[in-house]
XYZ file of C-alpha atoms in Angstrom:
198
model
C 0.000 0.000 0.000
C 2.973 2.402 1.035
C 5.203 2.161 -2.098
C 4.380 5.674 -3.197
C 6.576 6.459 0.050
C 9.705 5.485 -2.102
C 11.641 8.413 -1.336
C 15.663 7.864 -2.106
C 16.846 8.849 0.748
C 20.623 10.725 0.744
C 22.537 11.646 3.696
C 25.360 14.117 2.095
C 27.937 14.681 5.221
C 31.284 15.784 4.197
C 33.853 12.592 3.051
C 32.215 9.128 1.557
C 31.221 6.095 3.312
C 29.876 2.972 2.051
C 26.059 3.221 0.696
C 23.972 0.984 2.786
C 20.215 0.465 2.270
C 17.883 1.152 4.774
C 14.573 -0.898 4.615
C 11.408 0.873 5.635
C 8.500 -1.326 7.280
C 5.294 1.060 6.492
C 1.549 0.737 7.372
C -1.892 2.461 6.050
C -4.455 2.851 7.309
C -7.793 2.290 5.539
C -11.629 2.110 5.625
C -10.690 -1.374 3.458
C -8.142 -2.892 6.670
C -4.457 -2.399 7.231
C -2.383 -2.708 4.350
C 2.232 -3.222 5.282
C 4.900 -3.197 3.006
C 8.750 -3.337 3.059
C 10.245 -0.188 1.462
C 14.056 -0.423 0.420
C 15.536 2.959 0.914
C 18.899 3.961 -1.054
C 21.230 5.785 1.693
C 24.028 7.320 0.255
C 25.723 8.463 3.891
C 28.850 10.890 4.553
C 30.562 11.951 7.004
C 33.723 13.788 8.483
C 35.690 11.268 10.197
C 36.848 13.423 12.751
C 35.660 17.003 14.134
C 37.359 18.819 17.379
C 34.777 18.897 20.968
C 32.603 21.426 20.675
C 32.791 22.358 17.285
C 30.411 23.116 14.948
C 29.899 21.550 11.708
C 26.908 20.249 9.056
C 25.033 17.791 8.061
C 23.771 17.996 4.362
C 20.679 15.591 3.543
C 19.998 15.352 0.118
C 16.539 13.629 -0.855
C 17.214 12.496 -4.393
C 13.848 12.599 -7.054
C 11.465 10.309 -7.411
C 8.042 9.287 -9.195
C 4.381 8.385 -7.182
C 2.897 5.859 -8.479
C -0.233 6.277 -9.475
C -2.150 2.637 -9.024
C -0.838 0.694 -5.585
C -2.097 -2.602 -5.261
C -5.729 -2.091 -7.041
C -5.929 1.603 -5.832
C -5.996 4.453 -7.489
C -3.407 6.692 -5.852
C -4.876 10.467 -6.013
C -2.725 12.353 -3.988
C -0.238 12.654 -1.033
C -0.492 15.231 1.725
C 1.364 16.163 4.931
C 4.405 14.581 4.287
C 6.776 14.556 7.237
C 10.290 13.244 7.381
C 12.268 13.087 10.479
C 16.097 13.022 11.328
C 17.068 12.579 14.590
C 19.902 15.096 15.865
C 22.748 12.287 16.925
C 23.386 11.827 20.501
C 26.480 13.585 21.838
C 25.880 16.656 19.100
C 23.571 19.129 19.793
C 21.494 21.392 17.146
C 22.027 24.667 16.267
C 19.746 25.398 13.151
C 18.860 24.067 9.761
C 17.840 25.231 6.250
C 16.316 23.547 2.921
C 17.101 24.543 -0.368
C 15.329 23.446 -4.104
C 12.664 20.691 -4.258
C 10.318 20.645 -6.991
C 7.031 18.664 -8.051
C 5.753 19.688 -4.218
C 2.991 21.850 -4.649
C 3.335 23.782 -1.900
C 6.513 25.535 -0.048
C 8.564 23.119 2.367
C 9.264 23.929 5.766
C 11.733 22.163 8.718
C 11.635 22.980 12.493
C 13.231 21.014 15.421
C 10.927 19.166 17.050
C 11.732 17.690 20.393
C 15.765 16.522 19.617
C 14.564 15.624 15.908
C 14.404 17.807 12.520
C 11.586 17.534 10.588
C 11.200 18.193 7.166
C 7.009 18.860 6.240
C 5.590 19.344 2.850
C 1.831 20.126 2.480
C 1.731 18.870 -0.793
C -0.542 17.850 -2.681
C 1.322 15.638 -5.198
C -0.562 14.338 -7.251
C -0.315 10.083 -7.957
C 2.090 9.488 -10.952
C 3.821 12.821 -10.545
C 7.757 13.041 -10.531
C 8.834 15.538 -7.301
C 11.765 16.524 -5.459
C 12.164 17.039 -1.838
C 14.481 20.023 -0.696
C 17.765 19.356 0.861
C 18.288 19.721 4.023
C 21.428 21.454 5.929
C 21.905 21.310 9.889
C 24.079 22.569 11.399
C 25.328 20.500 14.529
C 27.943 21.141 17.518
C 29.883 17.877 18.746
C 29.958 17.076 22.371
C 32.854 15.833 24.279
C 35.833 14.200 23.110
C 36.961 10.954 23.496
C 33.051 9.785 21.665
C 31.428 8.753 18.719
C 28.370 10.518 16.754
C 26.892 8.107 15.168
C 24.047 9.065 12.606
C 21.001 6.902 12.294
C 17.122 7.741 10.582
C 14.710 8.593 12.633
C 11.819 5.487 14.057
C 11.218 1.968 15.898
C 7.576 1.531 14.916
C 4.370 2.565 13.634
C 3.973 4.105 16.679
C 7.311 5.988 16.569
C 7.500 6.868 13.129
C 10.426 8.124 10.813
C 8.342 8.814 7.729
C 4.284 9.469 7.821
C 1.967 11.170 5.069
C -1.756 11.514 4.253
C -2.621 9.158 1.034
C -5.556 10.118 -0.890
C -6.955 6.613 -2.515
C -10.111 5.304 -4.192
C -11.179 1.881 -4.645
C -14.396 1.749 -6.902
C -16.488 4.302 -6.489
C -15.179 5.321 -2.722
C -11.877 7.936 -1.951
C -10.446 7.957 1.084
C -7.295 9.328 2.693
C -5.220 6.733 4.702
C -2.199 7.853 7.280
C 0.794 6.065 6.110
C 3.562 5.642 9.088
C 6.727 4.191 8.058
C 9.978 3.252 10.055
C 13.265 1.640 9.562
C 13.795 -1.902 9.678
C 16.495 -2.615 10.511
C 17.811 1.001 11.151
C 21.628 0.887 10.486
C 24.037 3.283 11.388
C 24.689 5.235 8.492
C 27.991 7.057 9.897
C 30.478 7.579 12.455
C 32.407 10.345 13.752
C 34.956 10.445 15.969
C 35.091 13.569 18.486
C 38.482 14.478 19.751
């Protein structure tokens, strides 16, 4: 039900790491049941190896472009709305602000705040099904802790209940449209980088 969520998902640090793949375990929620799905995500991650204590420096996510479907499993995709994605500010760093630049396809003018210790990137949308779209990069700016640690960063989620990746999904089945919440998270969520703090 939740493969429109493909969103390629790139973490742009600062020097290259090895691309894993993070796979996204994502429900909706219909008037027709429950509908799960295992979403492969394509992480391109990158990090500096090593920043000073309590120095600043940024994170660049880069959410590469990609095409809604517009039929998922016998219905008729319509449109998405309220798309939020959420990246976690890695322990022993602490926020200091973040910006978004581009995106296209969205309908509607992103926006990212920090909520709780976690930046979240919203679009109202609405896309419509089978469009092609662009999310907006993201910059944050981070300071690093203490020395002597690592700063390890991960995607944001352990569950439907604590979400990484949710969105409204406009659908119709026959003659009836609905909108289903989507909540996705990572499954398994590996550890995209590491940075040592000296």
């Amino acid at each position: 039900m939740a493969t429109y969520c493909s969103i390629a998902v790139t973490l742009a640090l600062l020097t290259p790491a090895a691309p894993p793949v993070a796979t996204y375990a994502c429900r909706a929620d219909t008037k027709f049941g429950r509908h799960t799905v295992s979403l492969r995500q394509a992480v391109d991650a990158q990090a500096p190896a090593v920043v000073p204590a309590n120095s600043r420096f940024t994170v660049a996510v880069h959410l590469q472009p990609g095409t809604l479907p517009s039929e998922v499993k016998g219905f008729k995709l319509k449109e998405v709305r309220d798309l939020a994605l959420r990246i976690p500010v890695p322990a022993n760093s602490s926020y200091v602000s973040a910006r978004l630049t581009g995106g296209s396809g969205l309908n509607s003018t992103p926006t990212v705040q920090l909520e709780g210790n976690t930046a979240v990137v919203k679009v109202a949308g609405p896309i419509p099904g089978g469009a092609s779209y662009e999310l907006p990069a993201l910059s944050v700016r981070l300071k690093s802790g203490r020395a002597r640690t690592t700063i390890e960063t991960k995607l944001k989620g352990t569950s439907y209940d604590d979400p990484g990746l949710t969105l409204q999904a406009k659908i119709k089945w026959k003659f009836v449209t609905t909108t289903a919440p989507v909540s996705c998270y990572p499954d398994p969520n590996p550890v995209l980088t590491r940075t040592a703090v000296r």
